[in-house]
Amino acid sequence: MAFLNRILVQSLNFEDFSESAHPISLFFISDIHRRKVSPKLIDYVRNKADIVIIGGDLREGGVPWNRVTANIKKLKEIGPVYFVWGNNDYEQNEQELLNILERQKVTVLNNKSTRLTVSENQKITLIGIEDISEKKARYDLARKDAVATDFRILISHNPLIVNKVKRSHNIHLVLSGHTHGGQIRIFGIGPYEHGGITKTEKSLFLTSNGYGTSTIPLRLGAKPETHLLTLQNGKDTEYKSKIIEL
């Protein structure tokens, strides 16, 4: 189960997304850790996503740097890549990882925001924070330059950001990972809940089971997943997924 290649294909509707704007599609992948990104994933998503977002834990201590570089190069075949730090990314030479990301022209959202133009009347701001558990996150700083009228996507490796987000922050979508859906669940019980989508008055929160594994390369009752998300105008909030297994 740990080495399955699964893509959850979902359309997410937002009333605040401009009716006249073209939908935007993004590929979200988190918690790669020691895995090699499968060419099957790339082949399926190619030409289907406008951007790629890595939700942290691109690696962990002991992962060869050439594997990290190879994974980034594969993801770049899909589109421009944006990255936020996860707790394991700080292990074993944080500066070398940053150097690789810069050489590969990956946009690092380390308590920063960046603006994307979808169409003349629709702008998207990506807001990225460093990892909460490492006490490096500056959510306030990341929001500082974000345009208030934009459609806003917050990327936080740790889903505990839910405790920081307020309705007044005007965050439309929050993307997280970290929990691996519990990774190993015995009789349905695990250290964390399954990933999924939660809608509150503050935002729409998506937590991914993640692509890789931590500590041991095993999964039970918490399948790996990546996400092909299409953001568009609409009122339907069922958030049904089409699951692609490659």
Coordinates of N, CA and C in Angstrom, one line a residue:
M1 N 0.8 -1.2 0.0 CA 0.0 0.0 0.0 C 0.9 1.3 0.0
A2 N 2.0 1.2 0.6 CA 2.9 2.4 0.7 C 3.4 2.9 -0.6
F3 N 3.3 2.1 -1.6 CA 3.9 2.5 -2.9 C 2.9 2.6 -4.0
L4 N 1.6 2.7 -3.6 CA 0.5 3.0 -4.6 C 0.7 4.4 -5.1
N5 N 0.3 4.6 -6.4 CA 0.2 5.9 -7.0 C -1.2 6.3 -7.2
R6 N -1.7 7.2 -6.3 CA -3.1 7.6 -6.4 C -3.3 9.1 -6.5
I7 N -4.2 9.4 -7.4 CA -4.5 10.8 -7.6 C -6.0 11.1 -7.3
L8 N -6.3 12.0 -6.4 CA -7.7 12.3 -6.1 C -8.0 13.5 -7.0
V9 N -8.9 13.4 -7.9 CA -9.3 14.4 -8.9 C -10.5 15.1 -8.3
Q10 N -10.5 16.4 -8.1 CA -11.6 17.1 -7.4 C -11.8 18.4 -8.1
S11 N -13.0 18.8 -8.2 CA -13.4 20.2 -8.6 C -13.9 20.9 -7.3
L12 N -13.3 22.0 -7.0 CA -13.6 22.8 -5.8 C -14.3 24.1 -6.2
N13 N -15.5 24.3 -5.8 CA -16.3 25.4 -6.2 C -16.3 26.5 -5.1
F14 N -16.1 27.7 -5.6 CA -16.1 28.9 -4.7 C -16.9 30.0 -5.3
E15 N -17.8 30.5 -4.5 CA -18.6 31.7 -5.0 C -17.8 32.9 -5.2
D16 N -16.6 33.0 -4.5 CA -15.8 34.2 -4.6 C -14.9 34.1 -5.9
F17 N -14.8 32.9 -6.5 CA -14.0 32.8 -7.7 C -14.8 33.4 -8.9
S18 N -14.2 34.2 -9.7 CA -14.9 35.0 -10.7 C -15.6 34.1 -11.7
E19 N -16.9 34.4 -12.0 CA -17.7 33.6 -12.9 C -17.1 33.7 -14.3
S20 N -16.4 34.8 -14.7 CA -15.9 35.0 -16.0 C -14.5 34.5 -16.2
A21 N -13.8 34.1 -15.0 CA -12.5 33.6 -15.1 C -12.4 32.1 -15.5
H22 N -11.3 31.7 -16.2 CA -11.1 30.3 -16.5 C -10.8 29.6 -15.2
P23 N -11.3 28.4 -15.0 CA -10.8 27.6 -13.8 C -9.3 27.4 -13.8
I24 N -8.7 27.3 -12.7 CA -7.3 27.0 -12.6 C -7.1 25.6 -11.9
S25 N -6.2 24.8 -12.4 CA -5.9 23.5 -11.9 C -4.6 23.4 -11.2
L26 N -4.5 22.8 -10.1 CA -3.2 22.7 -9.4 C -3.0 21.2 -9.0
F27 N -1.7 20.8 -9.0 CA -1.3 19.5 -8.5 C -0.7 19.7 -7.2
F28 N -1.3 19.1 -6.2 CA -0.8 19.2 -4.8 C -0.2 17.8 -4.3
I29 N 1.1 17.9 -3.9 CA 1.7 16.7 -3.4 C 2.5 17.0 -2.2
S30 N 2.3 16.2 -1.1 CA 2.9 16.5 0.1 C 3.6 15.2 0.7
D31 N 4.6 15.4 1.5 CA 5.2 14.3 2.3 C 5.8 13.2 1.3
I32 N 6.6 13.7 0.5 CA 7.3 12.7 -0.5 C 8.3 11.9 0.3
H33 N 9.0 12.5 1.2 CA 10.0 11.8 2.1 C 11.0 11.0 1.2
R34 N 11.0 9.7 1.3 CA 12.0 8.9 0.6 C 11.6 8.3 -0.7
R35 N 10.3 8.6 -1.1 CA 9.8 8.0 -2.3 C 10.4 8.7 -3.6
K36 N 10.4 7.9 -4.6 CA 10.8 8.5 -5.9 C 9.4 8.8 -6.6
V37 N 9.2 10.0 -7.1 CA 8.0 10.3 -7.7 C 7.9 9.5 -9.0
S38 N 6.7 8.8 -9.1 CA 6.5 7.9 -10.3 C 6.3 8.6 -11.6
P39 N 6.9 8.2 -12.6 CA 6.6 8.8 -14.0 C 5.2 8.6 -14.4
K40 N 4.5 7.6 -13.8 CA 3.1 7.5 -14.1 C 2.3 8.7 -13.6
L41 N 2.6 9.2 -12.4 CA 1.9 10.4 -11.9 C 2.1 11.5 -12.9
I42 N 3.4 11.7 -13.3 CA 3.7 12.9 -14.2 C 3.0 12.8 -15.5
D43 N 3.0 11.6 -16.0 CA 2.3 11.4 -17.3 C 0.8 11.6 -17.3
Y44 N 0.2 11.3 -16.2 CA -1.2 11.5 -16.0 C -1.5 13.0 -15.9
V45 N -0.8 13.7 -15.0 CA -1.1 15.1 -14.7 C -0.6 16.1 -15.7
R46 N 0.4 15.6 -16.5 CA 0.9 16.6 -17.5 C -0.2 17.1 -18.4
N47 N -0.1 18.4 -18.6 CA -1.1 19.2 -19.4 C -2.5 19.3 -18.7
K48 N -2.6 18.8 -17.5 CA -3.9 18.9 -16.7 C -3.8 19.9 -15.6
A49 N -2.6 20.3 -15.2 CA -2.4 21.2 -14.1 C -1.6 22.5 -14.5
D50 N -2.0 23.6 -14.0 CA -1.3 24.8 -14.3 C -0.1 25.1 -13.4
I51 N -0.1 24.6 -12.2 CA 1.0 24.8 -11.2 C 1.1 23.5 -10.4
V52 N 2.2 23.4 -9.7 CA 2.5 22.3 -8.7 C 2.8 22.9 -7.4
I53 N 2.2 22.4 -6.3 CA 2.5 22.8 -5.0 C 3.0 21.6 -4.2
I54 N 4.2 21.8 -3.6 CA 4.7 20.8 -2.7 C 4.5 21.2 -1.3
G55 N 3.7 20.4 -0.6 CA 3.2 20.9 0.8 C 4.2 20.5 1.9
G56 N 5.5 20.4 1.7 CA 6.4 20.1 2.7 C 6.8 18.7 2.8
D57 N 7.9 18.4 3.5 CA 8.5 17.1 3.7 C 8.9 16.5 2.3
L58 N 9.5 17.3 1.5 CA 10.0 16.9 0.2 C 11.1 15.8 0.4
R59 N 11.7 15.9 1.6 CA 12.7 14.9 1.9 C 12.8 14.7 3.4
E60 N 13.7 13.8 3.9 CA 14.0 13.7 5.3 C 15.5 13.3 5.4
G61 N 16.0 13.3 6.6 CA 17.5 13.0 6.7 C 17.8 11.7 6.1
G62 N 18.9 11.7 5.3 CA 19.4 10.4 4.7 C 19.0 10.2 3.3
V63 N 18.0 11.1 2.8 CA 17.6 10.9 1.4 C 18.7 11.5 0.5
P64 N 19.2 10.8 -0.5 CA 20.2 11.3 -1.4 C 19.8 12.6 -2.1
W65 N 20.7 13.5 -2.2 CA 20.3 14.8 -2.8 C 20.0 14.6 -4.3
N66 N 20.6 13.6 -5.0 CA 20.3 13.4 -6.4 C 18.8 12.9 -6.5
R67 N 18.3 12.2 -5.5 CA 16.9 11.8 -5.6 C 16.0 13.0 -5.4
V68 N 16.3 13.9 -4.5 CA 15.5 15.1 -4.4 C 15.5 15.9 -5.7
T69 N 16.7 16.1 -6.3 CA 16.8 16.8 -7.5 C 15.9 16.2 -8.6
A70 N 16.0 14.9 -8.7 CA 15.3 14.1 -9.7 C 13.8 14.3 -9.5
N71 N 13.3 14.2 -8.3 CA 11.9 14.4 -8.0 C 11.4 15.8 -8.4
I72 N 12.2 16.8 -8.1 CA 11.8 18.2 -8.5 C 11.7 18.3 -10.0
K73 N 12.7 17.7 -10.7 CA 12.7 17.8 -12.1 C 11.5 17.2 -12.7
K74 N 11.1 16.1 -12.2 CA 9.9 15.4 -12.7 C 8.7 16.3 -12.5
L75 N 8.5 16.9 -11.3 CA 7.4 17.7 -11.0 C 7.4 19.0 -11.9
K76 N 8.5 19.5 -12.2 CA 8.6 20.6 -13.1 C 8.1 20.3 -14.5
E77 N 8.0 19.1 -14.9 CA 7.5 18.7 -16.2 C 6.0 19.1 -16.3
I78 N 5.3 19.2 -15.1 CA 3.9 19.5 -15.1 C 3.7 21.0 -15.2
G79 N 4.5 21.8 -14.5 CA 4.3 23.2 -14.5 C 5.2 23.9 -13.4
P80 N 5.1 25.2 -13.2 CA 5.9 25.9 -12.2 C 5.6 25.3 -10.8
V81 N 6.7 25.2 -10.0 CA 6.6 24.5 -8.7 C 6.8 25.5 -7.6
Y82 N 5.9 25.4 -6.6 CA 5.9 26.2 -5.4 C 6.1 25.3 -4.2
F83 N 6.8 25.7 -3.2 CA 7.2 24.8 -2.1 C 7.1 25.5 -0.7
V84 N 6.6 24.8 0.3 CA 6.7 25.2 1.7 C 7.5 24.2 2.5
W85 N 8.1 24.6 3.5 CA 8.9 23.7 4.4 C 8.0 22.9 5.3
G86 N 8.4 21.6 5.4 CA 7.9 20.7 6.4 C 8.9 20.4 7.5
N87 N 8.5 19.8 8.6 CA 9.4 19.6 9.7 C 10.6 18.7 9.3
N88 N 10.4 17.7 8.4 CA 11.6 16.9 8.0 C 12.5 17.5 7.0
D89 N 12.0 18.6 6.4 CA 12.9 19.3 5.4 C 14.1 20.0 6.1
Y90 N 14.0 20.3 7.4 CA 15.0 20.9 8.1 C 16.2 20.0 8.6
E91 N 15.9 18.7 8.4 CA 16.9 17.7 8.8 C 18.1 17.7 7.8
Q92 N 19.3 17.6 8.4 CA 20.5 17.3 7.6 C 20.7 18.3 6.4
N93 N 21.2 19.4 6.8 CA 21.7 20.4 5.8 C 20.5 21.1 5.1
E94 N 19.8 21.9 5.9 CA 18.7 22.7 5.3 C 19.2 23.6 4.2
Q95 N 20.4 24.2 4.3 CA 20.9 25.1 3.2 C 21.1 24.4 1.9
E96 N 21.5 23.1 1.9 CA 21.7 22.4 0.7 C 20.3 22.2 0.0
L97 N 19.3 21.9 0.7 CA 18.0 21.8 0.1 C 17.6 23.1 -0.5
L98 N 17.8 24.2 0.2 CA 17.4 25.5 -0.3 C 18.2 25.8 -1.6
N99 N 19.5 25.4 -1.6 CA 20.3 25.6 -2.8 C 19.7 24.8 -4.0
I100 N 19.3 23.6 -3.8 CA 18.7 22.8 -4.9 C 17.4 23.4 -5.4
L101 N 16.6 23.9 -4.5 CA 15.3 24.5 -4.8 C 15.6 25.7 -5.7
E102 N 16.6 26.5 -5.3 CA 16.9 27.7 -6.1 C 17.4 27.4 -7.4
R103 N 18.3 26.4 -7.5 CA 18.9 26.0 -8.8 C 17.8 25.5 -9.7
Q104 N 16.8 24.8 -9.2 CA 15.7 24.3 -10.0 C 14.6 25.3 -10.2
K105 N 14.8 26.5 -9.8 CA 13.9 27.6 -9.9 C 12.5 27.3 -9.3
V106 N 12.5 26.7 -8.2 CA 11.3 26.5 -7.4 C 11.0 27.7 -6.6
T107 N 9.8 28.2 -6.5 CA 9.5 29.3 -5.7 C 9.2 28.8 -4.3
V108 N 10.1 29.3 -3.3 CA 10.0 28.9 -1.9 C 9.2 29.9 -1.2
L109 N 8.1 29.4 -0.6 CA 7.2 30.3 0.1 C 7.5 30.2 1.6
N110 N 8.6 30.7 2.0 CA 9.0 30.7 3.4 C 8.5 31.9 4.1
N111 N 7.3 31.9 4.6 CA 6.6 33.0 5.2 C 6.5 34.1 4.2
K112 N 6.1 33.8 3.0 CA 5.9 34.8 2.0 C 4.7 34.5 1.1
S113 N 4.3 35.4 0.3 CA 3.2 35.2 -0.6 C 3.7 35.6 -2.0
T114 N 3.0 35.0 -3.0 CA 3.2 35.3 -4.4 C 1.9 35.4 -5.1
R115 N 1.9 36.2 -6.2 CA 0.6 36.5 -6.9 C 0.6 35.8 -8.3
L116 N -0.5 35.2 -8.6 CA -0.6 34.6 -9.9 C -1.8 35.2 -10.7
T117 N -1.7 35.4 -11.9 CA -2.8 35.9 -12.7 C -3.5 34.8 -13.5
V118 N -4.7 34.6 -13.2 CA -5.5 33.6 -13.9 C -6.1 34.2 -15.1
S119 N -6.7 35.4 -15.0 CA -7.3 36.1 -16.1 C -7.3 37.6 -15.7
E120 N -7.8 38.4 -16.6 CA -7.7 39.8 -16.3 C -8.5 40.2 -15.0
N121 N -9.5 39.5 -14.7 CA -10.3 39.8 -13.6 C -10.2 38.8 -12.4
Q122 N -9.2 37.9 -12.5 CA -9.0 36.9 -11.4 C -7.6 36.8 -11.1
K123 N -7.2 37.1 -9.9 CA -5.8 37.0 -9.4 C -5.9 36.0 -8.2
I124 N -4.8 35.2 -8.1 CA -4.7 34.3 -7.0 C -3.4 34.6 -6.2
T125 N -3.5 34.6 -4.9 CA -2.3 34.8 -4.0 C -2.1 33.5 -3.3
L126 N -0.9 33.0 -3.5 CA -0.4 31.8 -2.7 C 0.3 32.3 -1.5
I127 N -0.1 31.9 -0.3 CA 0.5 32.3 0.9 C 1.2 31.0 1.6
G128 N 2.5 31.0 1.8 CA 3.1 29.9 2.3 C 3.8 30.2 3.6
I129 N 3.7 29.3 4.6 CA 4.4 29.5 5.9 C 5.4 28.3 6.2
E130 N 6.4 28.6 6.9 CA 7.3 27.5 7.4 C 6.6 26.6 8.4
D131 N 7.2 25.6 8.8 CA 6.6 24.6 9.7 C 6.2 25.1 11.1
I132 N 5.0 24.8 11.5 CA 4.5 25.2 12.8 C 5.3 24.5 13.9
S133 N 5.5 23.2 13.8 CA 6.1 22.4 14.9 C 7.6 22.9 15.2
E134 N 8.2 23.4 14.1 CA 9.6 23.9 14.3 C 9.6 25.4 14.8
K135 N 8.4 25.9 15.0 CA 8.3 27.3 15.6 C 8.9 28.3 14.6
K136 N 8.9 28.1 13.3 CA 9.4 29.0 12.3 C 8.3 29.7 11.5
A137 N 7.1 29.3 11.8 CA 6.0 29.8 11.0 C 5.7 31.3 11.4
R138 N 5.6 32.1 10.4 CA 5.2 33.5 10.6 C 4.0 33.8 9.7
Y139 N 2.8 33.3 10.2 CA 1.6 33.5 9.4 C 1.3 35.0 9.2
D140 N 1.6 35.8 10.2 CA 1.3 37.2 10.0 C 2.2 37.8 8.9
L141 N 3.5 37.4 8.9 CA 4.4 37.9 7.9 C 4.0 37.5 6.5
A142 N 3.6 36.2 6.4 CA 3.3 35.7 5.1 C 2.1 36.4 4.5
R143 N 1.2 36.9 5.3 CA 0.0 37.5 4.8 C 0.2 39.0 4.5
K144 N 1.3 39.5 5.0 CA 1.6 41.0 4.9 C 1.4 41.6 3.6
D145 N 1.9 40.9 2.5 CA 1.9 41.5 1.2 C 0.8 40.9 0.3
A146 N -0.1 40.1 0.9 CA -1.1 39.4 0.1 C -2.2 40.5 -0.2
V147 N -2.7 40.5 -1.4 CA -3.7 41.4 -1.8 C -5.1 41.0 -1.3
A148 N -5.7 41.9 -0.6 CA -7.0 41.5 0.1 C -8.1 41.0 -0.8
T149 N -8.1 41.6 -2.1 CA -9.2 41.2 -3.0 C -8.9 40.0 -3.8
D150 N -7.7 39.4 -3.7 CA -7.4 38.2 -4.4 C -8.1 36.9 -3.9
F151 N -8.2 35.9 -4.7 CA -8.5 34.6 -4.2 C -7.3 34.0 -3.5
R152 N -7.4 33.6 -2.2 CA -6.2 33.3 -1.4 C -6.1 31.8 -1.1
I153 N -5.0 31.3 -1.3 CA -4.7 29.9 -1.0 C -3.5 29.9 0.0
L154 N -3.7 29.3 1.2 CA -2.7 29.2 2.2 C -2.1 27.8 2.2
I155 N -0.8 27.7 2.1 CA -0.2 26.4 2.2 C 0.6 26.3 3.5
S156 N 0.2 25.3 4.3 CA 0.9 25.1 5.6 C 1.1 23.6 5.7
H157 N 2.3 23.1 5.9 CA 2.6 21.7 6.0 C 1.8 21.1 7.1
N158 N 1.7 21.8 8.2 CA 1.0 21.2 9.4 C -0.4 21.8 9.4
P159 N -1.4 20.9 9.5 CA -2.8 21.3 9.5 C -3.3 22.0 10.8
L160 N -2.4 22.1 11.8 CA -2.8 22.8 13.0 C -2.9 24.3 12.7
I161 N -2.6 24.8 11.5 CA -2.8 26.1 11.1 C -4.3 26.5 11.2
V162 N -5.1 25.5 11.3 CA -6.6 25.8 11.4 C -6.9 26.6 12.7
N163 N -6.0 26.5 13.7 CA -6.2 27.3 14.9 C -5.8 28.7 14.8
K164 N -5.1 29.1 13.7 CA -4.6 30.4 13.5 C -5.5 31.2 12.5
V165 N -6.1 30.5 11.6 CA -6.9 31.1 10.5 C -8.2 31.7 11.1
K166 N -8.4 32.9 10.7 CA -9.6 33.6 11.1 C -10.5 34.0 9.9
R167 N -11.7 34.2 10.1 CA -12.6 34.5 9.0 C -12.2 35.8 8.3
S168 N -11.7 36.8 9.1 CA -11.3 38.1 8.6 C -10.1 38.0 7.7
H169 N -9.3 36.9 7.8 CA -8.1 36.7 6.9 C -8.4 36.5 5.5
N170 N -9.7 36.2 5.2 CA -10.2 36.0 3.8 C -9.3 34.9 3.1
I171 N -9.1 33.8 3.7 CA -8.4 32.6 3.2 C -9.5 31.7 2.6
H172 N -9.4 31.4 1.3 CA -10.4 30.6 0.6 C -10.1 29.1 0.7
L173 N -8.9 28.7 0.6 CA -8.5 27.3 0.6 C -7.2 27.2 1.4
V174 N -7.1 26.1 2.2 CA -5.9 25.8 3.0 C -5.4 24.4 2.6
L175 N -4.2 24.3 2.2 CA -3.6 23.0 1.8 C -2.6 22.5 2.9
S176 N -2.7 21.3 3.4 CA -1.8 20.8 4.4 C -1.5 19.3 4.1
G177 N -0.5 18.8 4.9 CA -0.2 17.4 4.8 C 0.2 16.9 6.2
H178 N 1.4 16.4 6.4 CA 2.0 16.1 7.6 C 1.5 14.8 8.4
T179 N 0.2 14.6 8.4 CA -0.3 13.5 9.2 C -0.2 12.2 8.6
H180 N -0.1 12.1 7.3 CA -0.1 10.8 6.6 C -1.3 10.0 6.7
G181 N -2.4 10.7 7.2 CA -3.7 9.9 7.5 C -3.5 8.9 8.6
G182 N -2.5 9.1 9.4 CA -2.2 8.1 10.5 C -1.2 7.1 10.0
Q183 N -1.0 6.9 8.7 CA 0.0 6.0 8.1 C -0.3 4.5 8.4
I184 N -0.4 4.2 9.7 CA -0.7 2.8 10.0 C -1.9 2.8 11.0
R185 N -3.0 2.3 10.5 CA -4.2 2.3 11.3 C -4.6 0.8 11.7
I186 N -4.7 0.5 12.9 CA -5.1 -0.8 13.4 C -6.6 -0.8 13.8
F187 N -7.4 -1.6 13.1 CA -8.8 -1.6 13.3 C -9.4 -0.2 13.1
G188 N -8.9 0.5 12.2 CA -9.4 1.9 11.9 C -8.9 3.0 12.8
I189 N -8.0 2.6 13.7 CA -7.5 3.6 14.7 C -6.1 3.9 14.4
G190 N -5.7 5.2 14.4 CA -4.4 5.6 14.1 C -4.1 6.9 14.9
P191 N -2.8 7.3 14.8 CA -2.4 8.5 15.6 C -3.0 9.8 15.0
Y192 N -3.4 9.8 13.8 CA -4.1 11.0 13.2 C -5.3 10.5 12.4
E193 N -6.2 11.4 12.1 CA -7.3 11.1 11.3 C -6.9 11.0 9.8
H194 N -7.8 10.4 9.0 CA -7.6 10.3 7.6 C -7.6 11.7 7.0
G195 N -6.9 11.9 5.9 CA -6.9 13.2 5.2 C -8.3 13.4 4.7
G196 N -8.6 14.6 4.3 CA -9.9 14.9 3.7 C -10.1 16.4 3.7
I197 N -11.4 16.8 3.3 CA -11.8 18.2 3.2 C -12.8 18.6 4.3
T198 N -12.5 19.7 4.9 CA -13.4 20.2 5.9 C -13.8 21.6 5.6
K199 N -15.0 21.9 5.6 CA -15.5 23.3 5.3 C -16.0 23.9 6.6
T200 N -15.4 25.1 6.9 CA -15.8 25.9 8.1 C -16.2 27.3 7.6
E201 N -16.7 28.1 8.5 CA -16.9 29.5 8.2 C -15.7 30.3 7.9
K202 N -14.5 29.7 8.3 CA -13.2 30.4 8.1 C -12.6 30.1 6.8
S203 N -12.7 28.9 6.3 CA -12.1 28.5 5.0 C -12.5 27.0 4.7
L204 N -11.9 26.6 3.5 CA -12.0 25.2 3.1 C -10.6 24.6 3.4
F205 N -10.6 23.6 4.2 CA -9.3 23.0 4.6 C -9.2 21.6 4.0
L206 N -8.1 21.4 3.3 CA -7.7 20.1 2.7 C -6.5 19.6 3.3
T207 N -6.6 18.4 4.0 CA -5.4 17.8 4.5 C -5.2 16.5 3.8
S208 N -4.0 16.3 3.3 CA -3.6 15.1 2.4 C -3.0 14.0 3.3
N209 N -3.3 12.8 2.9 CA -2.6 11.6 3.5 C -1.1 11.6 3.1
G210 N -0.8 12.4 2.0 CA 0.6 12.4 1.6 C 1.0 11.3 0.7
Y211 N 2.1 11.5 0.1 CA 2.6 10.5 -0.9 C 3.6 9.5 -0.4
G212 N 4.4 9.9 0.5 CA 5.4 9.0 1.1 C 5.1 8.5 2.5
T213 N 6.1 8.0 3.2 CA 6.0 7.5 4.5 C 7.1 8.0 5.4
S214 N 6.9 8.0 6.7 CA 7.9 8.4 7.6 C 8.3 7.3 8.5
T215 N 9.6 7.2 8.8 CA 10.2 6.2 9.6 C 10.3 4.8 9.0
I216 N 9.2 4.2 8.7 CA 9.2 2.9 8.0 C 8.3 3.0 6.7
P217 N 8.7 2.3 5.7 CA 8.0 2.3 4.4 C 6.8 1.4 4.4
L218 N 5.9 1.7 5.4 CA 4.7 0.9 5.5 C 3.4 1.8 5.6
R219 N 2.3 1.3 5.1 CA 1.0 2.0 5.3 C 0.0 0.9 5.5
L220 N -1.0 1.2 6.4 CA -2.1 0.3 6.6 C -3.3 1.1 6.9
G221 N -4.3 1.0 6.0 CA -5.6 1.7 6.3 C -5.5 3.2 6.0
A222 N -4.4 3.7 5.4 CA -4.2 5.1 5.1 C -3.5 5.2 3.8
K223 N -4.1 5.0 2.6 CA -3.5 5.0 1.3 C -2.8 6.3 1.0
P224 N -1.7 6.2 0.3 CA -1.1 7.5 -0.2 C -2.0 8.2 -1.2
E225 N -1.8 9.5 -1.3 CA -2.6 10.2 -2.2 C -1.9 11.5 -2.7
T226 N -2.2 11.9 -3.9 CA -1.8 13.2 -4.4 C -3.2 13.8 -4.9
H227 N -3.1 15.1 -5.3 CA -4.4 15.8 -5.6 C -4.3 16.6 -6.8
L228 N -5.3 16.4 -7.7 CA -5.4 17.3 -8.9 C -6.7 18.1 -8.7
L229 N -6.5 19.3 -8.4 CA -7.6 20.2 -7.9 C -7.9 21.2 -9.0
T230 N -9.2 21.4 -9.3 CA -9.6 22.4 -10.2 C -10.5 23.4 -9.4
L231 N -10.0 24.7 -9.4 CA -10.7 25.7 -8.7 C -11.6 26.5 -9.6
Q232 N -12.8 26.7 -9.3 CA -13.8 27.4 -10.2 C -14.9 28.0 -9.5
N233 N -15.7 28.8 -10.2 CA -16.9 29.4 -9.6 C -18.0 28.4 -9.5
G234 N -18.7 28.4 -8.4 CA -19.8 27.5 -8.2 C -20.3 27.5 -6.8
K235 N -21.4 26.8 -6.5 CA -22.0 26.7 -5.2 C -22.0 25.3 -4.7
D236 N -21.8 24.3 -5.5 CA -21.8 22.9 -5.1 C -20.7 22.6 -4.1
T237 N -21.0 22.1 -3.0 CA -20.0 21.8 -1.9 C -19.9 20.4 -1.5
E238 N -20.2 19.5 -2.4 CA -20.1 18.0 -2.1 C -18.6 17.5 -2.1
Y239 N -17.8 18.1 -2.9 CA -16.3 17.8 -3.0 C -16.1 16.3 -3.2
K240 N -16.8 15.8 -4.2 CA -16.6 14.4 -4.6 C -15.3 14.2 -5.3
S241 N -14.6 13.1 -5.1 CA -13.4 12.7 -5.7 C -13.5 11.6 -6.7
K242 N -12.8 11.8 -7.8 CA -12.5 10.7 -8.7 C -11.1 10.2 -8.4
I243 N -11.1 8.9 -8.0 CA -9.8 8.4 -7.6 C -9.1 7.6 -8.8
I244 N -7.9 8.1 -9.1 CA -7.1 7.4 -10.2 C -6.0 6.7 -9.5
E245 N -6.0 5.4 -9.8 CA -4.9 4.5 -9.3 C -4.0 4.1 -10.5
L246 N -2.7 4.3 -10.5 CA -1.9 4.1 -11.6 C -0.9 2.9 -11.3

